[in-house]
PDB file of C-alpha atoms in Angstrom:
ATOM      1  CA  UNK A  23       0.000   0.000   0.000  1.00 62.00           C
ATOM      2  CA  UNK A  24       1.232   3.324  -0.891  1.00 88.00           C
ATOM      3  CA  UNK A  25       0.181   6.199   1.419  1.00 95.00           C
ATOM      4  CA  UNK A  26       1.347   9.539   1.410  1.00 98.00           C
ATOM      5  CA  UNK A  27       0.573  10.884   4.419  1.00 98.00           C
ATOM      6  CA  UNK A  28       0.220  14.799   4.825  1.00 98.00           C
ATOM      7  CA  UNK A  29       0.380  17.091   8.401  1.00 98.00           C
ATOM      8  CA  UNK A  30      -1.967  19.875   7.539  1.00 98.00           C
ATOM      9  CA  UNK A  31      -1.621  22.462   9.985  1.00 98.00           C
ATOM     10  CA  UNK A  32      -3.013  26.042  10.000  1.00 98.00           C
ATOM     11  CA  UNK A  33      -0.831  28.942  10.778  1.00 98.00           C
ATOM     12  CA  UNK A  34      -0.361  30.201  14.040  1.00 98.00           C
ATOM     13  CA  UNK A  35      -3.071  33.037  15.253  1.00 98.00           C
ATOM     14  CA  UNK A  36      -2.503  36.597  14.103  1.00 98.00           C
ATOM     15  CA  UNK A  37      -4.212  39.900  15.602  1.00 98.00           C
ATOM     16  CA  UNK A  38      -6.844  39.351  13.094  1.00 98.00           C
ATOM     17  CA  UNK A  39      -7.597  36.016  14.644  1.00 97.00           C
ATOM     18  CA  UNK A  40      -7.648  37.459  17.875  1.00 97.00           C
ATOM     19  CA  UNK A  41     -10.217  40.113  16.917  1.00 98.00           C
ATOM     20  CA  UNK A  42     -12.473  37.740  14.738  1.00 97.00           C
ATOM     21  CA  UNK A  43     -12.022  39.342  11.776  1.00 98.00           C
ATOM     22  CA  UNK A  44     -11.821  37.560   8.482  1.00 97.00           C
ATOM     23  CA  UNK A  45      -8.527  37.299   7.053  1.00 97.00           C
ATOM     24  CA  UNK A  46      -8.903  35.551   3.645  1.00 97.00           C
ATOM     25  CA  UNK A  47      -6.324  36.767   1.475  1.00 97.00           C
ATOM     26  CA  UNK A  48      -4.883  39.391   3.254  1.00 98.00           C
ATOM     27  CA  UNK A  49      -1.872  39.289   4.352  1.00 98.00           C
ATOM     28  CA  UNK A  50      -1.760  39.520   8.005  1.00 98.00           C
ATOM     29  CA  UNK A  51       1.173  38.113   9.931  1.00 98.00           C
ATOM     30  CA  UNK A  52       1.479  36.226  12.972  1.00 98.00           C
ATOM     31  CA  UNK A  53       1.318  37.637  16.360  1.00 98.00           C
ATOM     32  CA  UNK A  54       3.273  36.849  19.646  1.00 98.00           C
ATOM     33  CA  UNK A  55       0.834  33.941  20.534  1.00 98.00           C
ATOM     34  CA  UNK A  56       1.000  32.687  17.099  1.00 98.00           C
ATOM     35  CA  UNK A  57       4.755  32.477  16.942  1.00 98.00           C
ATOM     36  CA  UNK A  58       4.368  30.319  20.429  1.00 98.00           C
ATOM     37  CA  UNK A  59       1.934  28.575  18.648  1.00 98.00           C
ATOM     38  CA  UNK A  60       4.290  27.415  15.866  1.00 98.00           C
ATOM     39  CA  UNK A  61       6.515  26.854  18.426  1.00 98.00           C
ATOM     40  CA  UNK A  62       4.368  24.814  20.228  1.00 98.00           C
ATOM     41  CA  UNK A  63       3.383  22.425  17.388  1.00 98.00           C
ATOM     42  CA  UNK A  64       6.817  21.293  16.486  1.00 98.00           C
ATOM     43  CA  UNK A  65       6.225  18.788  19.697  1.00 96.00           C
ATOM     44  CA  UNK A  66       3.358  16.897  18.029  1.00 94.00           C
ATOM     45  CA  UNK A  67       4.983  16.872  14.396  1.00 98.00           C
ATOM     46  CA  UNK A  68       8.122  15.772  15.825  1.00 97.00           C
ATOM     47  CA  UNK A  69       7.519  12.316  15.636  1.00 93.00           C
ATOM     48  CA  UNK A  70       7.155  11.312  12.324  1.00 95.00           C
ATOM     49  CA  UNK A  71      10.059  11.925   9.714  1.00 96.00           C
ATOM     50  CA  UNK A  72       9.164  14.629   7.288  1.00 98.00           C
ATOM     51  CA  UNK A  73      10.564  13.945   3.112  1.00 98.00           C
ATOM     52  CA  UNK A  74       9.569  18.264   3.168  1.00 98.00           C
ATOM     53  CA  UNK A  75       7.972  21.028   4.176  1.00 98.00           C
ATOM     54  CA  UNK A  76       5.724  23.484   1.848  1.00 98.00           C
ATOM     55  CA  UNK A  77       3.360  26.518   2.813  1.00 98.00           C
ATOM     56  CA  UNK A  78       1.021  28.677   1.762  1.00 98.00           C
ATOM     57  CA  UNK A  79       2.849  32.276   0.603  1.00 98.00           C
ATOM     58  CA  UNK A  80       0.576  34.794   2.873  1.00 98.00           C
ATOM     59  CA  UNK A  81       3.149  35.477   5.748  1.00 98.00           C
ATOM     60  CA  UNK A  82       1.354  34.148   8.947  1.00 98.00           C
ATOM     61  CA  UNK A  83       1.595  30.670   7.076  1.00 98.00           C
ATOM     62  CA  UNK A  84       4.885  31.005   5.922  1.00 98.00           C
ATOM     63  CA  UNK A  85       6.696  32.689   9.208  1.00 98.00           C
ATOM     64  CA  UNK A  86       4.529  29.093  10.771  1.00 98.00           C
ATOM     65  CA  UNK A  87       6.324  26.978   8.518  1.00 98.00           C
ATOM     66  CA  UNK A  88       9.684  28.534   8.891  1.00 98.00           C
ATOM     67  CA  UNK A  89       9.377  28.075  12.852  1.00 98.00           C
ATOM     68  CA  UNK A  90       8.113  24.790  12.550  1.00 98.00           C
ATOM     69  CA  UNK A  91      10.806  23.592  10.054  1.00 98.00           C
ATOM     70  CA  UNK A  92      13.629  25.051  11.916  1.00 98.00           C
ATOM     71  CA  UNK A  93      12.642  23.097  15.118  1.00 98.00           C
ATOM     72  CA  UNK A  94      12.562  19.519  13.056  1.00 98.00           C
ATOM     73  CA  UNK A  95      15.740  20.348  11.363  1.00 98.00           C
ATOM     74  CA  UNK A  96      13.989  21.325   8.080  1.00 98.00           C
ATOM     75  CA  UNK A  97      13.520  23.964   5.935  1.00 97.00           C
ATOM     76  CA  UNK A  98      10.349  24.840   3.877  1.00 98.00           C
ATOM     77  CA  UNK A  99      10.767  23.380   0.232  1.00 98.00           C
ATOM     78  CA  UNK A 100       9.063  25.774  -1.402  1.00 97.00           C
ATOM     79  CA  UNK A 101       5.706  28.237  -1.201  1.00 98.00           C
ATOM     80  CA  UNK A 102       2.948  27.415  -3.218  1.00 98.00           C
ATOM     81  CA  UNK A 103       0.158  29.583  -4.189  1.00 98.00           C
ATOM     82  CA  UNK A 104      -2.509  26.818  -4.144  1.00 98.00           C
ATOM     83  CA  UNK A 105      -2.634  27.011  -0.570  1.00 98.00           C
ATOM     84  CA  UNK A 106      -3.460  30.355  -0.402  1.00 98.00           C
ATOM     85  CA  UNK A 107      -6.532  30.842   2.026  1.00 98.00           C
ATOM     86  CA  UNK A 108     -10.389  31.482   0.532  1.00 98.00           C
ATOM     87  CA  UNK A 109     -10.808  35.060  -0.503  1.00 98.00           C
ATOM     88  CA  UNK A 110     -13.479  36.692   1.465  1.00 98.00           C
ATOM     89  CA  UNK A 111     -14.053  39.634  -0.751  1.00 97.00           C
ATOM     90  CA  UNK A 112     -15.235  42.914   0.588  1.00 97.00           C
ATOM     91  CA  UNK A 113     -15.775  41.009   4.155  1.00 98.00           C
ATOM     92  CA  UNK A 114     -12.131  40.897   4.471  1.00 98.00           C
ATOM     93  CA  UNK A 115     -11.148  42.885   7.878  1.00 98.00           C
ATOM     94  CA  UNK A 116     -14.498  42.770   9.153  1.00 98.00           C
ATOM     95  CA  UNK A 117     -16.163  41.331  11.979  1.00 97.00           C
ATOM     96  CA  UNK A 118     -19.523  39.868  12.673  1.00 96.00           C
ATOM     97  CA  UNK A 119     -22.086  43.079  12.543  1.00 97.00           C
ATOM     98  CA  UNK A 120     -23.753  45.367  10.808  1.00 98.00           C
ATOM     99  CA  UNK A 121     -20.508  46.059   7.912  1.00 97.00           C
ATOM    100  CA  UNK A 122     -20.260  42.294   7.456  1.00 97.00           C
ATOM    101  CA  UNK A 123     -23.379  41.771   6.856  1.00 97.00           C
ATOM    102  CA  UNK A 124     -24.328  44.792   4.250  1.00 98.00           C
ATOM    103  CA  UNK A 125     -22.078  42.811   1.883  1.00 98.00           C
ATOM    104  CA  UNK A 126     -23.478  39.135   2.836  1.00 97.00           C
ATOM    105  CA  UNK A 127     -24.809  37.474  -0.061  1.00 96.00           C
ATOM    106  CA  UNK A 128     -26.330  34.109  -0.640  1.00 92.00           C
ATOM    107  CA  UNK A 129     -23.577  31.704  -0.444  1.00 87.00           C
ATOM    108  CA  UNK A 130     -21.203  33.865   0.724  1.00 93.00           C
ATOM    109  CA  UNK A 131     -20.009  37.789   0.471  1.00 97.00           C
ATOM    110  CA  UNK A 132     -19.701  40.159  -2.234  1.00 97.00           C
ATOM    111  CA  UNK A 133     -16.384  39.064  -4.311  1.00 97.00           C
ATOM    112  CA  UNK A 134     -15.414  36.239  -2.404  1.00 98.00           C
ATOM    113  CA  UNK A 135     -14.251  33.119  -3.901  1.00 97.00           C
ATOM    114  CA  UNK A 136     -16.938  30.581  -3.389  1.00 96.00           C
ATOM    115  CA  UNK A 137     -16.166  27.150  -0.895  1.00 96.00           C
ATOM    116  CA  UNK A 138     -16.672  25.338  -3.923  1.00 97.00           C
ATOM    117  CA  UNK A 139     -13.674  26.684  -5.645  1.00 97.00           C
ATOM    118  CA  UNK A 140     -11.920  27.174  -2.465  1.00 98.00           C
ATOM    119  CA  UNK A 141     -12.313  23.142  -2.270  1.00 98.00           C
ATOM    120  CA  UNK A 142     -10.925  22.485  -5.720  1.00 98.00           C
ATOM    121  CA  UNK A 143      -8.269  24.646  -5.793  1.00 98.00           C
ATOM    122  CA  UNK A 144      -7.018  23.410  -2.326  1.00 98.00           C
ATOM    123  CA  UNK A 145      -7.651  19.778  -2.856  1.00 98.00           C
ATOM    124  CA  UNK A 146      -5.905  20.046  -5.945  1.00 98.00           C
ATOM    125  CA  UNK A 147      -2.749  21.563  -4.362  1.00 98.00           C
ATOM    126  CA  UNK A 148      -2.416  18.462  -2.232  1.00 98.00           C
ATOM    127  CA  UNK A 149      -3.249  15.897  -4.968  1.00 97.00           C
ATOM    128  CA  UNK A 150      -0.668  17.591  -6.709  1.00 98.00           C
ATOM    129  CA  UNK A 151       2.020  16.528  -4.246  1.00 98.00           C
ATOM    130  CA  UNK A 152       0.528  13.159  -3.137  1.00 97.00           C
ATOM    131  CA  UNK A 153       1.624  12.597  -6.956  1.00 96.00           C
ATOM    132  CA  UNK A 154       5.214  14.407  -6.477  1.00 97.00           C
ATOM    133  CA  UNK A 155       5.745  12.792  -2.868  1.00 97.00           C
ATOM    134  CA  UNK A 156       3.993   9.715  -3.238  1.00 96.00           C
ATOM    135  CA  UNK A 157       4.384   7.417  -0.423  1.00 97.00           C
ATOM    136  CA  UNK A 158       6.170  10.245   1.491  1.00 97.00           C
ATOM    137  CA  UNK A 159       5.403  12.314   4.064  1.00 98.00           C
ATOM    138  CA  UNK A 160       4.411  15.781   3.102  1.00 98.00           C
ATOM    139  CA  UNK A 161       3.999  18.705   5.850  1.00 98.00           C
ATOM    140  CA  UNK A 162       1.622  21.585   4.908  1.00 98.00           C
ATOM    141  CA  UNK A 163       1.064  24.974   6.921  1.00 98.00           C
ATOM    142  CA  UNK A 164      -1.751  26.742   5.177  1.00 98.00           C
ATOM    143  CA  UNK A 165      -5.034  27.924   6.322  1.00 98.00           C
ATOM    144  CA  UNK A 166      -8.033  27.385   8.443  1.00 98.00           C
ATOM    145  CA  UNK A 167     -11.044  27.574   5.208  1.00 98.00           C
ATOM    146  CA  UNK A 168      -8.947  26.289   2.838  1.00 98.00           C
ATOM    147  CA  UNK A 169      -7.928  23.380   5.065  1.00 98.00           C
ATOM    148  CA  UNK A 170     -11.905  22.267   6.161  1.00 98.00           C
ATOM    149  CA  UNK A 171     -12.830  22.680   2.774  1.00 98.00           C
ATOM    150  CA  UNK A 172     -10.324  20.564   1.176  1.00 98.00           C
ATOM    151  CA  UNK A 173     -10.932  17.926   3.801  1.00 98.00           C
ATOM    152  CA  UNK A 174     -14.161  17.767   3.553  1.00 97.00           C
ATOM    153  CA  UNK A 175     -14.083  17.124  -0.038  1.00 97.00           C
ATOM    154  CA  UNK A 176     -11.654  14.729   0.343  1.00 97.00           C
ATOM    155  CA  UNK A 177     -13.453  12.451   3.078  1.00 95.00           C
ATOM    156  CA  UNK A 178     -17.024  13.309   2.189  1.00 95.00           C
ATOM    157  CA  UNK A 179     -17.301  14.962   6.116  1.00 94.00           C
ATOM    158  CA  UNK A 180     -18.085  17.829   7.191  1.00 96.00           C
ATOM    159  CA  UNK A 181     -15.349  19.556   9.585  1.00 97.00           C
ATOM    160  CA  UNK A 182     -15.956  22.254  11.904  1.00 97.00           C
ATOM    161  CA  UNK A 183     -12.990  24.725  12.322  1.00 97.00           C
ATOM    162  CA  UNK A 184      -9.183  23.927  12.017  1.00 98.00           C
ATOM    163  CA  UNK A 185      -7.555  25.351  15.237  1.00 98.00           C
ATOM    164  CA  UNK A 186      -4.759  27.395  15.230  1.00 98.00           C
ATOM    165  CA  UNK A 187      -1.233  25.094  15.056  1.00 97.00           C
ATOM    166  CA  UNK A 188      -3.380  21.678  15.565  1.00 96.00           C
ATOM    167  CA  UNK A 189      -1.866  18.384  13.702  1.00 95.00           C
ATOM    168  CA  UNK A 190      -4.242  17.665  11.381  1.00 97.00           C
ATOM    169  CA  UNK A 191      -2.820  14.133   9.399  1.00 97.00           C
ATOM    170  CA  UNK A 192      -4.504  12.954   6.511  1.00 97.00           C
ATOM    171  CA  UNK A 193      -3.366  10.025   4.091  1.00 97.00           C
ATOM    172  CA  UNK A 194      -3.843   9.128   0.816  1.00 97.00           C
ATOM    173  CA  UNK A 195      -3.550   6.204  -1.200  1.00 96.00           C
ATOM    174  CA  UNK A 196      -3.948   6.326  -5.064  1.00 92.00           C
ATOM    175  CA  UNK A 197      -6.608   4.009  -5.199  1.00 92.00           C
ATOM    176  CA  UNK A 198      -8.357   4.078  -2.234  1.00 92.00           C
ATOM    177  CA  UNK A 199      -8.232   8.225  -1.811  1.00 95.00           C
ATOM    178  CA  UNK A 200      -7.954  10.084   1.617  1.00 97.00           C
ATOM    179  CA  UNK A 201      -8.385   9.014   5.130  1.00 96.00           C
ATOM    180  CA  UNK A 202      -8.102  11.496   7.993  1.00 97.00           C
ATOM    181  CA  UNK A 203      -6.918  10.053  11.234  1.00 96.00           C
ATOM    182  CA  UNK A 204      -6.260  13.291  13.375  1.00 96.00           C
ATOM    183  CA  UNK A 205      -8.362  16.696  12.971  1.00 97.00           C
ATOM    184  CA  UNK A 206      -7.145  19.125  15.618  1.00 97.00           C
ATOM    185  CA  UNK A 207      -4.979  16.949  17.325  1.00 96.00           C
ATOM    186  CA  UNK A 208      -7.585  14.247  17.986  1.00 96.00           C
ATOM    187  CA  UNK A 209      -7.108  11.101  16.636  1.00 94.00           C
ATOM    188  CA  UNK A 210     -10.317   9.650  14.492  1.00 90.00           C
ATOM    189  CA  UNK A 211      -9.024   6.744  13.254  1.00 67.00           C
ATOM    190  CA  UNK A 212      -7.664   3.562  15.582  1.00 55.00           C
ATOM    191  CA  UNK A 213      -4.512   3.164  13.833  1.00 48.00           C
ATOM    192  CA  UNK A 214      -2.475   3.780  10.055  1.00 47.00           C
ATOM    193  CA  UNK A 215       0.725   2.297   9.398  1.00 44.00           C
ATOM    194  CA  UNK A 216       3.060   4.480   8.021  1.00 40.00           C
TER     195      UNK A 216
END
């Protein structure tokens, strides 16, 4: 069996996390608690043996994968635009309230990507390098949206939020497709060998 197995872990929180605002493509970088975050996470990757190390470009993912990478001995392969997190639009910067929701619009907000595409793009990303890395291990720092939504078009579930910095691990196998066995550091699935 070939798996490729994947870490999938959001950034670290920024002061637009902190605030509730939506980020989306805006590039907002990490604050104190997110750099302890990234910090913090290197424990729980630590103990698998990673072939590389790839991020989205926004630079609260990429400053997460740089301090991750450092403490495992790595350093981040490249940055890949794929993984760039769901645009939001004109709701970018704003929090729940009267702003966000004057440009609320069925399915979404006005000039945001839609999930749907969102999915796709993000799903493709890691297909991508399941094919490049296959039966490797593959860790990804991206974001929160663009996580869920890949995930849950991979597995057929539907995930509530990706935490800040949590190990999410997912593997796939070319014929069989993708099985999650941890989602925010809680283990779903009895057992993989990889």
């Amino acid at each position: 069996m070939t798996l490729t197995t994947f870490a999938l872990v959001r950034h670290g929180q920024t002061d637009w996390n902190a605030q509730r605002r939506l980020q989306g493509s805006t590039d907002i970088p990490l604050n104190e608690i997110g750099r302890g975050q990234a910090r913090d996470a290197v424990a729980a990757l630590a103990g698998y043996e990673w072939d590389t190390v790839v991020s989205s470009p926004l630079s609260r993912a990429a400053e997460t994968a740089d301090v991750i990478a450092a403490g495992l001995g790595l350093s981040v392969a490249r940055r890949l635009p794929g993984l760039i997190e769901r645009g939001y639009g004109k709701a970018e910067g704003l929090q729940a309230g009267p702003e966000l929701d004057a440009v609320r619009i069925p399915g979404g907000f006005e000039g945001a990507e839609s999930e749907e595409s969102t999915a796709a793009r993000g799903l493709g990303a890691l297909e991508d390098l399941a094919e490049e890395f296959r039966g490797r291990r593959v860790l990804v720092v991206a974001h929160g949206t663009l996580i869920r939504l890949a995930l849950d078009r991979a597995t057929g579930r539907t995930l509530p939020s990706v935490e800040n910095a949590a190990l999410n691990l997912v593997h796939h196998h070319p014929v069989d497709g993708w099985e999650l066995e941890f989602f925010n550091g809680e283990r779903l699935l009895a057992g993989v060998e990889v």
